[in-house]
Amino acid sequence: MPALSTFAKRVRQLWHGADLALVGQRRERRMRMLASLVMVVIGLLWGLFFSLNGYWAIVVMDGVIILSGLAVFALTLRGRGRSANLILFGALILVVVASALLLDPPTLAAPRASHLYLLPMAVGALMAFRDDPLWLRYGVALFCLLLFVGLAASVWRPTDAHALPDEVRVVGSWVQGGVSMVLFFVLLHILQTDTAERSELDSDLRAALRERQFVLYYQPQLNAANRVIGAELLIRWQHPQRGLVGPGEFIDHAENTGLIIPLGQWVLEQTAAQLRHWSDEPLFRDIGLAVNISQKQFRQPGFVAEILALIERHGIAAQRLELELTETLIVHDMEDLTRKMNALVEHGVRFSLDDFGTGFSSLSHLKRLPLSKLKIDRSFICDVLTDANSETIVRTVIALGQSMGMTVIAEGVETEAQRRFLADNGCSQFQGYLLGRPMPLADFCTFVQRHNA
């Protein structure tokens, strides 16, 4: 039952938009989940109906719909939006085209109507793939429109063996025409609303950068002796109307629009300034700060020079600055990544691999990169005591990190039992709500004084 409880919790979090980038993205994910459930229900109902009437070719298509719906739902839960969208649109295009050619060939009595669904699908593709490369976003939409034109202008069909009777299709033409046009209107409205929201967010973010509306929160990182050895910096947006806004509401948009570069520069500047301030205080001079680095920020040609200039300008010890990379980043352009990392490591900068185990990195990547720390993702920590697979993964990551000379830190530690398990298996550093939530600078300083004095 704990596994079922965890699954239900993740479904609720996703449905309510926890940790999603934008209001539009929350809507898009909810719509995808709803679409997957509708696919399963419709597939079951029509599959039962047509199996009772002996239309086995249609039953096969209903089976495809059901399996695709389940795959879309599972991939959405795992946060793999692009894969879910590709399966969703691939299955829908296949079913619509097959229906139009096999079940719904045009006759004098009943015109073809199944192809009308390709119009709302084209609009849906513009929303579903909005954060993907342009060739994918517009390619899927244009493909739907080309199929619509081809089916609307042609009477060709491979066979009439599976065609539904005209009396059924006459009624169906009106129903499908009405439903497709309603879907088309609804999706156009959502697309327009989403565009307006994203434009407003973009404008607000640019104003926030100009007016310095961002603040940094510090989440403590403790060692086995319960002493604070560092903190991960987490950005918050002090919005003038909405109050304190979490990074899940704006980071992805900043990444997609390029605003993440000036935002990341500001975070690094604030981090270096704080490290310099602490260097004169005995209680804080050994505290390190970890900063998340985005893909676009790291790929800037002058990234290495910028970091080194920052360290020199503020006169800080480079080893107190830790740059966190994600697994997604390290699978792209390994040569450039390795070159930049080595250049910074030579000057003392430390690197950690964030959310280890959730991406696509391999042992070959790990052995090539000068990493000093592995962070075990919270998704493994949350059920490490109840799920055998998570337990095995956590033990393996700890052993792997130790064998490669890296420090292993577990994030998302929420119970004393989790911390005890991790410590017993060799994990030396911990981060999570059990130890301390993200907090403003003043509260973090008090926290350090309480634990390290």
Coordinates of C-alpha atoms in Angstrom, one line a residue, residues 122-284:
A122 CA -3.1 20.9 -35.4
V123 CA -4.0 23.6 -32.9
G124 CA -3.4 21.2 -30.0
A125 CA 0.1 20.5 -31.4
L126 CA 1.0 24.1 -31.3
M127 CA 0.3 24.1 -27.5
A128 CA 1.6 20.6 -26.7
F129 CA 5.0 21.2 -28.4
R130 CA 5.3 24.9 -27.6
D131 CA 8.6 24.5 -25.7
D132 CA 10.1 22.0 -28.1
P133 CA 12.2 22.9 -31.2
L134 CA 10.3 24.8 -33.9
W135 CA 10.7 22.0 -36.4
L136 CA 8.8 19.7 -34.1
R137 CA 6.2 22.1 -33.0
Y138 CA 5.3 23.4 -36.5
G139 CA 6.1 20.1 -38.2
V140 CA 3.4 18.2 -36.3
A141 CA 0.9 21.0 -36.8
L142 CA 1.6 21.2 -40.5
F143 CA 1.5 17.4 -40.9
C144 CA -2.0 17.4 -39.5
L145 CA -3.1 20.2 -41.8
L146 CA -1.6 18.4 -44.9
L147 CA -3.4 15.2 -44.0
F148 CA -6.6 17.2 -43.6
V149 CA -6.2 18.7 -47.1
G150 CA -5.4 15.3 -48.6
L151 CA -8.3 13.5 -47.1
A152 CA -10.7 16.4 -47.8
A153 CA -9.7 16.7 -51.5
S154 CA -9.5 12.9 -52.2
V155 CA -12.1 10.1 -52.5
W156 CA -9.4 7.4 -52.5
R157 CA -9.7 4.5 -50.1
P158 CA -7.8 1.2 -50.0
T159 CA -10.9 -0.9 -49.6
D160 CA -14.6 -0.7 -48.9
A161 CA -14.6 -3.9 -46.9
H162 CA -14.7 -2.1 -43.6
A163 CA -16.8 0.9 -44.5
L164 CA -19.7 1.6 -42.1
P165 CA -23.2 1.7 -43.5
D166 CA -24.3 5.1 -45.0
E167 CA -27.2 5.4 -42.5
V168 CA -24.7 5.3 -39.7
R169 CA -22.3 7.6 -41.3
V170 CA -24.9 10.3 -42.2
V171 CA -25.6 10.8 -38.5
G172 CA -21.9 10.4 -37.7
S173 CA -21.0 13.2 -40.1
W174 CA -23.1 15.7 -38.2
V175 CA -21.9 14.5 -34.8
Q176 CA -18.2 14.4 -35.8
G177 CA -18.4 17.8 -37.6
G178 CA -20.0 19.4 -34.5
V179 CA -17.6 17.8 -32.0
S180 CA -14.5 18.7 -34.1
M181 CA -15.6 22.3 -34.5
V182 CA -16.3 22.6 -30.8
L183 CA -12.8 21.2 -30.0
F184 CA -11.3 23.6 -32.6
F185 CA -12.9 26.6 -31.0
V186 CA -12.0 25.5 -27.4
L187 CA -8.4 24.9 -28.3
L188 CA -8.1 28.2 -30.2
H189 CA -9.4 30.0 -27.1
I190 CA -6.9 28.1 -24.8
L191 CA -4.1 28.9 -27.2
Q192 CA -4.9 32.6 -27.2
T193 CA -5.2 32.7 -23.4
D194 CA -1.9 30.8 -23.0
T195 CA -0.1 33.2 -25.4
A196 CA -1.4 36.2 -23.4
E197 CA -0.3 34.6 -20.1
R198 CA 3.2 33.9 -21.5
S199 CA 3.5 37.4 -22.9
E200 CA 2.5 38.8 -19.5
L201 CA 5.0 36.6 -17.7
D202 CA 7.8 37.6 -20.1
S203 CA 7.1 41.3 -19.5
D204 CA 6.9 40.8 -15.7
L205 CA 10.2 38.8 -15.7
R206 CA 12.0 41.6 -17.6
A207 CA 10.7 44.1 -15.2
A208 CA 11.8 41.9 -12.3
L209 CA 15.3 41.8 -13.6
R210 CA 15.5 45.5 -14.0
E211 CA 14.0 46.2 -10.6
R212 CA 15.9 43.4 -8.7
Q213 CA 12.7 41.7 -7.5
F214 CA 14.5 38.4 -6.9
V215 CA 15.7 37.1 -3.6
L216 CA 17.8 34.0 -2.6
Y217 CA 16.8 31.4 -0.2
Y218 CA 19.3 29.0 1.5
Q219 CA 18.6 25.3 2.1
P220 CA 21.1 23.9 4.6
Q221 CA 23.4 21.0 3.9
L222 CA 24.6 19.1 7.0
N223 CA 27.2 16.4 7.6
A224 CA 26.9 13.3 9.7
A225 CA 28.0 15.3 12.8
N226 CA 24.9 17.5 12.3
R227 CA 27.1 20.5 11.4
V228 CA 26.2 22.9 8.5
I229 CA 28.8 22.5 5.8
G230 CA 27.0 24.5 3.1
A231 CA 23.7 25.4 1.4
E232 CA 22.0 25.2 -1.9
L233 CA 20.8 28.5 -3.2
L234 CA 17.2 28.6 -4.4
I235 CA 15.8 31.7 -6.1
R236 CA 12.4 33.3 -5.3
W237 CA 10.6 36.1 -7.1
Q238 CA 9.2 38.8 -4.8
H239 CA 6.4 39.7 -7.2
P240 CA 4.8 43.1 -6.4
Q241 CA 1.2 41.8 -6.8
R242 CA 1.5 38.0 -6.3
G243 CA 3.9 38.0 -3.4
L244 CA 6.7 35.4 -3.1
V245 CA 6.7 33.2 -6.2
G246 CA 8.6 29.9 -6.3
P247 CA 11.1 29.0 -9.1
G248 CA 8.7 26.5 -10.6
E249 CA 6.5 29.3 -11.8
F250 CA 9.2 31.1 -13.9
I251 CA 12.5 29.2 -14.3
D252 CA 11.4 27.2 -17.4
H253 CA 10.1 30.3 -19.1
A254 CA 13.3 32.1 -18.4
E255 CA 15.2 29.2 -19.8
N256 CA 13.1 29.1 -23.0
T257 CA 13.3 32.9 -23.6
G258 CA 17.0 33.3 -22.7
L259 CA 16.3 35.4 -19.7
I260 CA 17.9 32.6 -17.6
I261 CA 21.4 34.0 -18.6
P262 CA 21.1 37.5 -16.9
L263 CA 19.2 35.8 -14.1
G264 CA 21.9 33.3 -13.6
Q265 CA 24.6 36.0 -13.7
W266 CA 22.7 37.8 -11.0
V267 CA 22.6 34.7 -8.8
L268 CA 26.3 34.0 -9.3
E269 CA 27.1 37.7 -8.4
Q270 CA 25.1 37.5 -5.2
T271 CA 26.6 34.2 -4.3
A272 CA 30.2 35.5 -4.7
A273 CA 29.3 38.6 -2.7
Q274 CA 27.9 36.5 0.1
L275 CA 30.9 34.2 0.2
R276 CA 33.2 37.2 0.4
H277 CA 31.2 38.7 3.3
W278 CA 31.4 35.4 5.2
S279 CA 35.2 35.0 4.6
D280 CA 35.9 37.4 7.4
E281 CA 33.6 35.6 9.9
P282 CA 35.2 32.5 11.6
L283 CA 31.8 30.7 11.9
F284 CA 31.0 31.1 8.2

